């Protein structure tokens, strides 16, 4: 009702309350007939004279523009981050508007569908993919192969990392679902491929959005999926795995579950932006062609995806480049589609200090 006008957000790091130091709480001021804008003070840890702390001001109109579906506060730390969010929302439309026909899903629930799930592979059953198997531009990140039963099925089990994601090893599942049940669950997904991402994540992780292209395989609740026409899915994959999108997600995500509700409210470049002709790394082509050429090189050794690039215009990438260097080049291309200059992009990249080293930032950005 717009009665809220002052918000002071505390972190209990100095033990104001005798509870976990990571707990957060707020002091709020409300007034009937309020005509003031919202004023927000962040990251407080001392209650003495807390009202005198610097506050960020934003209107209810801006708040509803930043989170049109939920009206929630963004996860900002300072005014600069708020101004960045406002500017990106002014320039770009949200995902739900750009891709209104997108089909989302989180299909297999290990508890709800337990009657149709086995721990051992049998005829008529399909392996279930888990979030642990996914990383940026790969569905071959980890496996349960070679692990002891007690380690494989314990609470919060950790999968074994696959040493060479460009090698011959593919993830081995620990659960399998009856094919007939999977066919019913996936009946609304009529293409051979999906974009999949880890649902359980955090704004403080090395990276928050971890997405890949996969064949249409059974996926459990730790994975969110979507389906679009093939060219759109490759474009969305590049956007999802970009540091720009990831940075916006971090500023918008309050919990640990990166759901379709959050994704739908994130601004993304219109499809037409990717049709812009540019010269990049000495080659002429559309932004989309430059991006798809690099995505193709990242999936070169995943035989499950060999057909997805049929009919997609690409060129060859130098073999000497590392995967991470190619990802950095896609980051720059997506930033151009977002209409973000390289100075701003470098500031964004520097916030991902657990992913990009300072040396990499200086050399590549």
mmCIF file of C-alpha atoms in Angstrom:
data_model
loop_
_atom_site.group_PDB
_atom_site.id
_atom_site.type_symbol
_atom_site.label_atom_id
_atom_site.label_comp_id
_atom_site.label_asym_id
_atom_site.label_seq_id
_atom_site.Cartn_x
_atom_site.Cartn_y
_atom_site.Cartn_z
ATOM 1 C CA UNK A 1 0.000 0.000 0.000
ATOM 2 C CA UNK A 2 3.079 2.245 -0.265
ATOM 3 C CA UNK A 3 3.036 2.892 3.504
ATOM 4 C CA UNK A 4 6.624 1.644 3.901
ATOM 5 C CA UNK A 5 9.173 4.452 3.625
ATOM 6 C CA UNK A 6 12.324 3.633 5.668
ATOM 7 C CA UNK A 7 14.091 0.250 5.765
ATOM 8 C CA UNK A 8 17.254 -0.539 7.726
ATOM 9 C CA UNK A 9 18.750 -3.940 6.884
ATOM 10 C CA UNK A 10 21.061 -5.474 9.484
ATOM 11 C CA UNK A 11 23.509 -8.384 9.478
ATOM 12 C CA UNK A 12 24.035 -9.922 12.930
ATOM 13 C CA UNK A 13 27.834 -10.112 12.555
ATOM 14 C CA UNK A 14 28.350 -8.117 15.790
ATOM 15 C CA UNK A 15 25.874 -10.286 17.701
ATOM 16 C CA UNK A 16 23.161 -7.707 18.333
ATOM 17 C CA UNK A 17 21.046 -10.800 19.011
ATOM 18 C CA UNK A 18 22.420 -13.988 20.531
ATOM 19 C CA UNK A 19 21.773 -16.001 17.376
ATOM 20 C CA UNK A 20 23.781 -16.992 14.281
ATOM 21 C CA UNK A 21 26.025 -14.128 13.140
ATOM 22 C CA UNK A 22 24.875 -14.719 9.535
ATOM 23 C CA UNK A 23 21.238 -13.996 10.358
ATOM 24 C CA UNK A 24 19.730 -10.836 8.903
ATOM 25 C CA UNK A 25 16.890 -8.689 10.173
ATOM 26 C CA UNK A 26 15.330 -5.323 9.435
ATOM 27 C CA UNK A 27 13.875 -2.258 11.115
ATOM 28 C CA UNK A 28 11.084 -0.698 9.084
ATOM 29 C CA UNK A 29 9.081 2.521 9.277
ATOM 30 C CA UNK A 30 5.536 2.799 7.931
ATOM 31 C CA UNK A 31 3.129 5.732 7.691
ATOM 32 C CA UNK A 32 -0.443 5.905 6.476
ATOM 33 C CA UNK A 33 -0.877 8.252 3.552
ATOM 34 C CA UNK A 34 2.877 8.156 2.954
ATOM 35 C CA UNK A 35 4.047 10.217 -0.022
ATOM 36 C CA UNK A 36 7.801 9.675 0.442
ATOM 37 C CA UNK A 37 9.997 7.481 -1.713
ATOM 38 C CA UNK A 38 11.523 4.371 -0.177
ATOM 39 C CA UNK A 39 14.814 4.920 1.625
ATOM 40 C CA UNK A 40 16.992 1.876 2.175
ATOM 41 C CA UNK A 41 20.086 1.464 4.411
ATOM 42 C CA UNK A 42 22.098 -1.710 3.753
ATOM 43 C CA UNK A 43 24.592 -3.995 5.484
ATOM 44 C CA UNK A 44 24.275 -2.456 8.950
ATOM 45 C CA UNK A 45 25.795 -4.136 12.021
ATOM 46 C CA UNK A 46 25.533 -1.456 14.724
ATOM 47 C CA UNK A 47 22.193 -0.338 16.166
ATOM 48 C CA UNK A 48 23.492 2.874 17.753
ATOM 49 C CA UNK A 49 22.324 5.920 15.759
ATOM 50 C CA UNK A 50 21.436 3.603 12.880
ATOM 51 C CA UNK A 51 18.959 6.192 11.539
ATOM 52 C CA UNK A 52 21.872 8.440 10.552
ATOM 53 C CA UNK A 53 23.319 5.873 8.114
ATOM 54 C CA UNK A 54 23.456 6.714 4.425
ATOM 55 C CA UNK A 55 20.341 5.566 2.599
ATOM 56 C CA UNK A 56 19.573 4.672 -1.007
ATOM 57 C CA UNK A 57 16.396 6.261 -2.322
ATOM 58 C CA UNK A 58 14.121 4.609 -4.868
ATOM 59 C CA UNK A 59 10.493 5.023 -5.832
ATOM 60 C CA UNK A 60 7.823 2.340 -5.816
ATOM 61 C CA UNK A 61 7.613 2.743 -9.599
ATOM 62 C CA UNK A 62 11.307 1.851 -9.938
ATOM 63 C CA UNK A 63 10.902 -1.093 -7.561
ATOM 64 C CA UNK A 64 8.034 -2.501 -9.623
ATOM 65 C CA UNK A 65 10.064 -2.008 -12.806
ATOM 66 C CA UNK A 66 13.011 -3.965 -11.367
ATOM 67 C CA UNK A 67 10.854 -6.854 -10.144
ATOM 68 C CA UNK A 68 7.554 -6.593 -12.015
ATOM 69 C CA UNK A 69 6.259 -10.029 -10.973
ATOM 70 C CA UNK A 70 7.152 -9.955 -7.273
ATOM 71 C CA UNK A 71 7.899 -6.336 -6.297
ATOM 72 C CA UNK A 72 10.850 -7.599 -4.211
ATOM 73 C CA UNK A 73 13.883 -5.508 -3.332
ATOM 74 C CA UNK A 74 16.964 -6.185 -5.448
ATOM 75 C CA UNK A 75 19.986 -7.675 -3.691
ATOM 76 C CA UNK A 76 22.027 -4.472 -4.043
ATOM 77 C CA UNK A 77 24.939 -3.350 -1.870
ATOM 78 C CA UNK A 78 25.257 0.284 -2.933
ATOM 79 C CA UNK A 79 23.726 3.032 -5.051
ATOM 80 C CA UNK A 80 25.983 2.284 -8.031
ATOM 81 C CA UNK A 81 24.484 -1.203 -8.338
ATOM 82 C CA UNK A 82 20.968 0.225 -8.164
ATOM 83 C CA UNK A 83 21.754 2.746 -10.920
ATOM 84 C CA UNK A 84 23.192 -0.051 -13.080
ATOM 85 C CA UNK A 85 20.008 -2.083 -12.641
ATOM 86 C CA UNK A 86 17.807 0.884 -13.484
ATOM 87 C CA UNK A 87 19.846 1.649 -16.615
ATOM 88 C CA UNK A 88 19.758 -1.957 -17.876
ATOM 89 C CA UNK A 89 15.982 -2.132 -17.353
ATOM 90 C CA UNK A 90 15.574 1.103 -19.303
ATOM 91 C CA UNK A 91 17.565 -0.265 -22.266
ATOM 92 C CA UNK A 92 16.412 -3.901 -22.413
ATOM 93 C CA UNK A 93 13.217 -5.916 -22.028
ATOM 94 C CA UNK A 94 12.851 -8.747 -19.504
ATOM 95 C CA UNK A 95 13.254 -12.383 -20.527
ATOM 96 C CA UNK A 96 9.542 -13.142 -20.197
ATOM 97 C CA UNK A 97 8.753 -10.400 -22.733
ATOM 98 C CA UNK A 98 11.518 -11.265 -25.200
ATOM 99 C CA UNK A 99 10.751 -15.021 -25.118
ATOM 100 C CA UNK A 100 7.019 -15.282 -24.279
ATOM 101 C CA UNK A 101 6.686 -18.739 -25.910
ATOM 102 C CA UNK A 102 9.457 -20.283 -23.792
ATOM 103 C CA UNK A 103 8.521 -23.597 -22.148
ATOM 104 C CA UNK A 104 9.984 -24.040 -18.663
ATOM 105 C CA UNK A 105 10.152 -27.177 -16.546
ATOM 106 C CA UNK A 106 11.583 -29.007 -13.551
ATOM 107 C CA UNK A 107 10.262 -32.415 -14.387
ATOM 108 C CA UNK A 108 11.322 -35.373 -12.226
ATOM 109 C CA UNK A 109 10.780 -35.150 -8.467
ATOM 110 C CA UNK A 110 12.770 -37.847 -6.683
ATOM 111 C CA UNK A 111 10.159 -38.101 -3.903
ATOM 112 C CA UNK A 112 6.899 -37.560 -5.785
ATOM 113 C CA UNK A 113 7.906 -39.999 -8.544
ATOM 114 C CA UNK A 114 9.737 -42.467 -6.283
ATOM 115 C CA UNK A 115 7.429 -45.357 -7.267
ATOM 116 C CA UNK A 116 8.836 -45.140 -10.808
ATOM 117 C CA UNK A 117 12.503 -44.653 -9.847
ATOM 118 C CA UNK A 118 15.222 -47.270 -9.296
ATOM 119 C CA UNK A 119 18.817 -47.022 -8.115
ATOM 120 C CA UNK A 120 20.124 -49.450 -10.706
ATOM 121 C CA UNK A 121 19.931 -49.229 -14.477
ATOM 122 C CA UNK A 122 17.442 -51.638 -16.052
ATOM 123 C CA UNK A 123 15.770 -52.079 -19.436
ATOM 124 C CA UNK A 124 12.938 -49.607 -19.833
ATOM 125 C CA UNK A 125 14.498 -47.046 -17.450
ATOM 126 C CA UNK A 126 16.276 -43.774 -18.271
ATOM 127 C CA UNK A 127 19.114 -42.167 -16.226
ATOM 128 C CA UNK A 128 18.176 -39.011 -14.312
ATOM 129 C CA UNK A 129 20.422 -35.974 -14.701
ATOM 130 C CA UNK A 130 21.260 -33.983 -11.556
ATOM 131 C CA UNK A 131 22.496 -30.411 -11.082
ATOM 132 C CA UNK A 132 25.901 -31.716 -9.992
ATOM 133 C CA UNK A 133 26.572 -32.814 -13.588
ATOM 134 C CA UNK A 134 26.317 -29.266 -14.995
ATOM 135 C CA UNK A 135 28.843 -26.443 -15.309
ATOM 136 C CA UNK A 136 29.209 -23.491 -17.677
ATOM 137 C CA UNK A 137 28.904 -24.828 -21.259
ATOM 138 C CA UNK A 138 29.166 -28.470 -20.271
ATOM 139 C CA UNK A 139 26.940 -31.309 -19.148
ATOM 140 C CA UNK A 140 29.996 -33.447 -18.384
ATOM 141 C CA UNK A 141 31.210 -31.820 -15.172
ATOM 142 C CA UNK A 142 30.771 -34.652 -12.644
ATOM 143 C CA UNK A 143 29.721 -38.288 -12.274
ATOM 144 C CA UNK A 144 28.799 -40.901 -9.663
ATOM 145 C CA UNK A 145 30.842 -43.534 -11.484
ATOM 146 C CA UNK A 146 33.272 -45.493 -9.306
ATOM 147 C CA UNK A 147 31.848 -44.233 -6.023
ATOM 148 C CA UNK A 148 30.907 -46.469 -3.077
ATOM 149 C CA UNK A 149 27.192 -46.970 -2.418
ATOM 150 C CA UNK A 150 27.355 -45.308 1.014
ATOM 151 C CA UNK A 151 28.994 -42.204 -0.489
ATOM 152 C CA UNK A 152 26.731 -42.115 -3.517
ATOM 153 C CA UNK A 153 23.454 -42.115 -1.584
ATOM 154 C CA UNK A 154 24.327 -40.265 1.634
ATOM 155 C CA UNK A 155 22.714 -36.912 2.434
ATOM 156 C CA UNK A 156 24.243 -34.082 0.387
ATOM 157 C CA UNK A 157 26.352 -36.539 -1.599
ATOM 158 C CA UNK A 158 29.121 -34.982 -3.693
ATOM 159 C CA UNK A 159 29.686 -36.345 -7.183
ATOM 160 C CA UNK A 160 33.198 -37.053 -8.467
ATOM 161 C CA UNK A 161 34.541 -34.394 -10.823
ATOM 162 C CA UNK A 162 35.259 -35.531 -14.376
ATOM 163 C CA UNK A 163 38.930 -34.787 -14.995
ATOM 164 C CA UNK A 164 38.624 -33.986 -18.698
ATOM 165 C CA UNK A 165 35.248 -32.573 -19.759
ATOM 166 C CA UNK A 166 36.433 -32.795 -23.378
ATOM 167 C CA UNK A 167 37.242 -36.481 -22.996
ATOM 168 C CA UNK A 168 35.240 -39.668 -23.454
ATOM 169 C CA UNK A 169 33.713 -39.842 -19.961
ATOM 170 C CA UNK A 170 30.044 -38.936 -19.478
ATOM 171 C CA UNK A 171 28.101 -38.593 -16.204
ATOM 172 C CA UNK A 172 26.842 -41.795 -14.603
ATOM 173 C CA UNK A 173 23.526 -41.338 -12.799
ATOM 174 C CA UNK A 174 22.534 -42.739 -9.421
ATOM 175 C CA UNK A 175 18.770 -42.814 -10.161
ATOM 176 C CA UNK A 176 16.756 -44.131 -13.123
ATOM 177 C CA UNK A 177 13.122 -43.432 -14.052
ATOM 178 C CA UNK A 178 10.676 -45.633 -15.937
ATOM 179 C CA UNK A 179 10.621 -44.578 -19.602
ATOM 180 C CA UNK A 180 6.797 -44.488 -19.820
ATOM 181 C CA UNK A 181 6.620 -42.117 -16.846
ATOM 182 C CA UNK A 182 9.326 -39.865 -18.306
ATOM 183 C CA UNK A 183 7.511 -39.742 -21.656
ATOM 184 C CA UNK A 184 4.386 -38.469 -19.901
ATOM 185 C CA UNK A 185 6.289 -35.901 -17.834
ATOM 186 C CA UNK A 186 8.076 -34.518 -20.899
ATOM 187 C CA UNK A 187 5.171 -34.609 -23.375
ATOM 188 C CA UNK A 188 5.101 -30.785 -23.701
ATOM 189 C CA UNK A 189 8.780 -30.688 -24.729
ATOM 190 C CA UNK A 190 8.828 -31.621 -28.408
ATOM 191 C CA UNK A 191 12.399 -30.701 -29.431
ATOM 192 C CA UNK A 192 15.478 -32.909 -29.064
ATOM 193 C CA UNK A 193 17.418 -30.406 -26.936
ATOM 194 C CA UNK A 194 16.974 -28.257 -23.826
ATOM 195 C CA UNK A 195 18.833 -25.504 -21.988
ATOM 196 C CA UNK A 196 19.421 -26.729 -18.427
ATOM 197 C CA UNK A 197 20.825 -24.899 -15.413
ATOM 198 C CA UNK A 198 21.556 -25.625 -11.773
ATOM 199 C CA UNK A 199 18.607 -24.517 -9.697
ATOM 200 C CA UNK A 200 20.283 -24.569 -6.279
ATOM 201 C CA UNK A 201 22.884 -21.807 -6.239
ATOM 202 C CA UNK A 202 23.891 -18.626 -4.444
ATOM 203 C CA UNK A 203 24.783 -15.003 -5.180
ATOM 204 C CA UNK A 204 28.111 -15.576 -3.369
ATOM 205 C CA UNK A 205 29.191 -18.623 -5.401
ATOM 206 C CA UNK A 206 32.068 -18.600 -7.893
ATOM 207 C CA UNK A 207 29.324 -18.305 -10.517
ATOM 208 C CA UNK A 208 25.593 -18.112 -9.847
ATOM 209 C CA UNK A 209 24.170 -19.230 -13.213
ATOM 210 C CA UNK A 210 25.605 -22.495 -14.552
ATOM 211 C CA UNK A 211 23.896 -23.504 -17.799
ATOM 212 C CA UNK A 212 24.400 -25.973 -20.629
ATOM 213 C CA UNK A 213 22.693 -27.475 -23.662
ATOM 214 C CA UNK A 214 21.560 -31.069 -23.131
ATOM 215 C CA UNK A 215 19.606 -33.651 -25.077
ATOM 216 C CA UNK A 216 16.052 -33.971 -23.749
ATOM 217 C CA UNK A 217 16.932 -36.265 -20.825
ATOM 218 C CA UNK A 218 15.179 -36.854 -17.486
ATOM 219 C CA UNK A 219 16.179 -34.089 -15.074
ATOM 220 C CA UNK A 220 15.414 -33.910 -11.353
ATOM 221 C CA UNK A 221 14.415 -30.927 -9.195
ATOM 222 C CA UNK A 222 18.004 -29.685 -8.834
ATOM 223 C CA UNK A 223 17.833 -28.683 -12.513
ATOM 224 C CA UNK A 224 15.616 -26.146 -14.254
ATOM 225 C CA UNK A 225 15.088 -26.499 -18.006
ATOM 226 C CA UNK A 226 13.640 -24.540 -20.879
ATOM 227 C CA UNK A 227 12.947 -25.152 -24.528
ATOM 228 C CA UNK A 228 12.798 -22.773 -27.496
ATOM 229 C CA UNK A 229 13.604 -23.043 -31.204
ATOM 230 C CA UNK A 230 17.236 -24.170 -31.645
ATOM 231 C CA UNK A 231 18.705 -20.780 -32.638
ATOM 232 C CA UNK A 232 16.957 -19.102 -29.694
ATOM 233 C CA UNK A 233 18.279 -21.738 -27.264
ATOM 234 C CA UNK A 234 21.884 -21.149 -28.346
ATOM 235 C CA UNK A 235 21.391 -17.404 -27.924
ATOM 236 C CA UNK A 236 19.801 -17.892 -24.488
ATOM 237 C CA UNK A 237 22.637 -20.234 -23.471
ATOM 238 C CA UNK A 238 25.197 -17.503 -24.251
ATOM 239 C CA UNK A 239 23.170 -14.929 -22.324
ATOM 240 C CA UNK A 240 22.685 -17.204 -19.303
ATOM 241 C CA UNK A 241 26.393 -18.044 -19.030
ATOM 242 C CA UNK A 242 27.547 -14.450 -19.502
ATOM 243 C CA UNK A 243 28.948 -12.451 -16.593
ATOM 244 C CA UNK A 244 26.494 -9.642 -17.387
ATOM 245 C CA UNK A 245 23.439 -11.874 -16.913
ATOM 246 C CA UNK A 246 25.086 -13.519 -13.889
ATOM 247 C CA UNK A 247 25.769 -10.101 -12.350
ATOM 248 C CA UNK A 248 22.135 -9.068 -12.803
ATOM 249 C CA UNK A 249 20.988 -12.382 -11.293
ATOM 250 C CA UNK A 250 23.189 -11.728 -8.247
ATOM 251 C CA UNK A 251 21.585 -8.319 -7.822
ATOM 252 C CA UNK A 252 18.103 -9.817 -8.095
ATOM 253 C CA UNK A 253 18.384 -13.130 -6.244
ATOM 254 C CA UNK A 254 17.483 -13.164 -2.564
ATOM 255 C CA UNK A 255 17.411 -16.924 -1.868
ATOM 256 C CA UNK A 256 19.158 -20.085 -3.054
ATOM 257 C CA UNK A 257 16.822 -21.270 -5.821
ATOM 258 C CA UNK A 258 17.327 -19.772 -9.284
ATOM 259 C CA UNK A 259 13.791 -20.311 -10.547
ATOM 260 C CA UNK A 260 12.005 -19.405 -13.750
ATOM 261 C CA UNK A 261 10.263 -16.592 -11.829
ATOM 262 C CA UNK A 262 13.644 -14.892 -11.356
ATOM 263 C CA UNK A 263 14.799 -15.635 -14.915
ATOM 264 C CA UNK A 264 11.617 -14.186 -16.442
ATOM 265 C CA UNK A 265 12.280 -10.862 -14.693
ATOM 266 C CA UNK A 266 15.920 -10.491 -15.843
ATOM 267 C CA UNK A 267 16.503 -8.033 -18.716
ATOM 268 C CA UNK A 268 18.052 -9.608 -21.817
ATOM 269 C CA UNK A 269 18.986 -8.225 -25.251
ATOM 270 C CA UNK A 270 16.325 -8.477 -27.953
ATOM 271 C CA UNK A 271 17.029 -11.120 -30.606
ATOM 272 C CA UNK A 272 17.619 -8.364 -33.211
ATOM 273 C CA UNK A 273 20.629 -7.106 -31.223
ATOM 274 C CA UNK A 274 22.483 -10.328 -32.072
ATOM 275 C CA UNK A 275 22.029 -9.708 -35.794
ATOM 276 C CA UNK A 276 24.331 -6.682 -35.696
ATOM 277 C CA UNK A 277 27.387 -7.034 -37.973
ATOM 278 C CA UNK A 278 30.716 -6.411 -36.209
ATOM 279 C CA UNK A 279 34.392 -7.197 -36.688
ATOM 280 C CA UNK A 280 35.518 -9.334 -33.741
ATOM 281 C CA UNK A 281 38.995 -10.833 -33.300
ATOM 282 C CA UNK A 282 39.740 -10.026 -36.942
ATOM 283 C CA UNK A 283 36.616 -11.705 -38.396
ATOM 284 C CA UNK A 284 33.476 -10.103 -39.782
ATOM 285 C CA UNK A 285 30.058 -11.480 -38.942
ATOM 286 C CA UNK A 286 26.969 -11.001 -36.841
ATOM 287 C CA UNK A 287 27.267 -11.106 -33.047
ATOM 288 C CA UNK A 288 25.261 -14.324 -33.214
ATOM 289 C CA UNK A 289 27.689 -15.944 -35.668
ATOM 290 C CA UNK A 290 30.679 -14.991 -33.506
ATOM 291 C CA UNK A 291 28.951 -16.412 -30.418
ATOM 292 C CA UNK A 292 27.729 -19.641 -32.045
ATOM 293 C CA UNK A 293 31.195 -20.321 -33.473
ATOM 294 C CA UNK A 294 32.571 -20.240 -29.946
ATOM 295 C CA UNK A 295 29.752 -22.272 -28.415
ATOM 296 C CA UNK A 296 30.300 -24.927 -31.101
ATOM 297 C CA UNK A 297 33.995 -25.144 -30.203
ATOM 298 C CA UNK A 298 33.123 -25.619 -26.503
ATOM 299 C CA UNK A 299 30.883 -28.608 -27.330
ATOM 300 C CA UNK A 300 33.123 -30.078 -30.013
ATOM 301 C CA UNK A 301 33.766 -33.263 -28.001
ATOM 302 C CA UNK A 302 30.241 -33.897 -26.717
ATOM 303 C CA UNK A 303 28.932 -36.454 -29.208
ATOM 304 C CA UNK A 304 25.373 -36.110 -27.864
ATOM 305 C CA UNK A 305 25.157 -32.596 -29.323
ATOM 306 C CA UNK A 306 26.726 -33.131 -32.747
ATOM 307 C CA UNK A 307 23.460 -32.348 -34.602
ATOM 308 C CA UNK A 308 22.466 -29.182 -32.770
ATOM 309 C CA UNK A 309 24.698 -27.001 -34.937
ATOM 310 C CA UNK A 310 23.243 -28.292 -38.221
ATOM 311 C CA UNK A 311 22.029 -25.252 -40.151
ATOM 312 C CA UNK A 312 23.740 -22.834 -37.700
ATOM 313 C CA UNK A 313 26.217 -20.456 -39.348
ATOM 314 C CA UNK A 314 29.661 -20.697 -37.722
ATOM 315 C CA UNK A 315 33.391 -20.518 -38.464
ATOM 316 C CA UNK A 316 36.408 -22.306 -36.942
ATOM 317 C CA UNK A 317 38.022 -21.071 -33.721
ATOM 318 C CA UNK A 318 41.766 -21.293 -33.051
ATOM 319 C CA UNK A 319 42.535 -24.576 -31.275
ATOM 320 C CA UNK A 320 45.167 -22.934 -29.044
ATOM 321 C CA UNK A 321 42.570 -21.016 -27.053
ATOM 322 C CA UNK A 322 41.514 -22.361 -23.652
ATOM 323 C CA UNK A 323 37.859 -22.959 -22.786
ATOM 324 C CA UNK A 324 37.962 -20.091 -20.307
ATOM 325 C CA UNK A 325 39.398 -17.711 -22.896
ATOM 326 C CA UNK A 326 36.584 -18.624 -25.289
ATOM 327 C CA UNK A 327 34.043 -18.022 -22.509
ATOM 328 C CA UNK A 328 35.606 -14.583 -21.933
ATOM 329 C CA UNK A 329 35.185 -13.769 -25.631
ATOM 330 C CA UNK A 330 31.498 -14.752 -25.447
ATOM 331 C CA UNK A 331 31.199 -12.503 -22.372
ATOM 332 C CA UNK A 332 32.425 -9.563 -24.444
ATOM 333 C CA UNK A 333 30.071 -10.352 -27.331
ATOM 334 C CA UNK A 334 27.028 -10.633 -25.052
ATOM 335 C CA UNK A 335 28.008 -7.307 -23.442
ATOM 336 C CA UNK A 336 27.901 -5.695 -26.911
ATOM 337 C CA UNK A 337 24.398 -7.118 -27.401
ATOM 338 C CA UNK A 338 23.435 -5.647 -24.017
ATOM 339 C CA UNK A 339 24.865 -2.274 -25.177
ATOM 340 C CA UNK A 340 27.328 -2.280 -22.279
ATOM 341 C CA UNK A 341 30.664 -0.555 -22.835
ATOM 342 C CA UNK A 342 33.950 -2.309 -22.059
ATOM 343 C CA UNK A 343 34.724 -0.075 -19.057
ATOM 344 C CA UNK A 344 31.467 -1.127 -17.380
ATOM 345 C CA UNK A 345 32.014 -4.747 -18.423
ATOM 346 C CA UNK A 346 35.459 -4.755 -16.785
ATOM 347 C CA UNK A 347 33.928 -3.489 -13.518
ATOM 348 C CA UNK A 348 31.376 -6.292 -13.685
ATOM 349 C CA UNK A 349 34.033 -8.931 -14.432
ATOM 350 C CA UNK A 350 36.127 -7.776 -11.465
ATOM 351 C CA UNK A 351 33.248 -8.664 -9.124
ATOM 352 C CA UNK A 352 33.719 -12.321 -10.159
ATOM 353 C CA UNK A 353 37.053 -12.658 -8.380
ATOM 354 C CA UNK A 354 36.444 -16.353 -7.644
ATOM 355 C CA UNK A 355 36.114 -17.028 -11.381
ATOM 356 C CA UNK A 356 38.376 -14.582 -13.247
ATOM 357 C CA UNK A 357 41.828 -13.790 -11.861
ATOM 358 C CA UNK A 358 43.080 -10.194 -11.979
ATOM 359 C CA UNK A 359 45.678 -11.261 -14.552
ATOM 360 C CA UNK A 360 42.964 -12.759 -16.782
ATOM 361 C CA UNK A 361 40.876 -9.601 -16.470
ATOM 362 C CA UNK A 362 43.833 -7.410 -17.467
ATOM 363 C CA UNK A 363 44.765 -9.658 -20.407
ATOM 364 C CA UNK A 364 41.297 -10.388 -21.776
ATOM 365 C CA UNK A 365 39.205 -7.359 -20.877
#
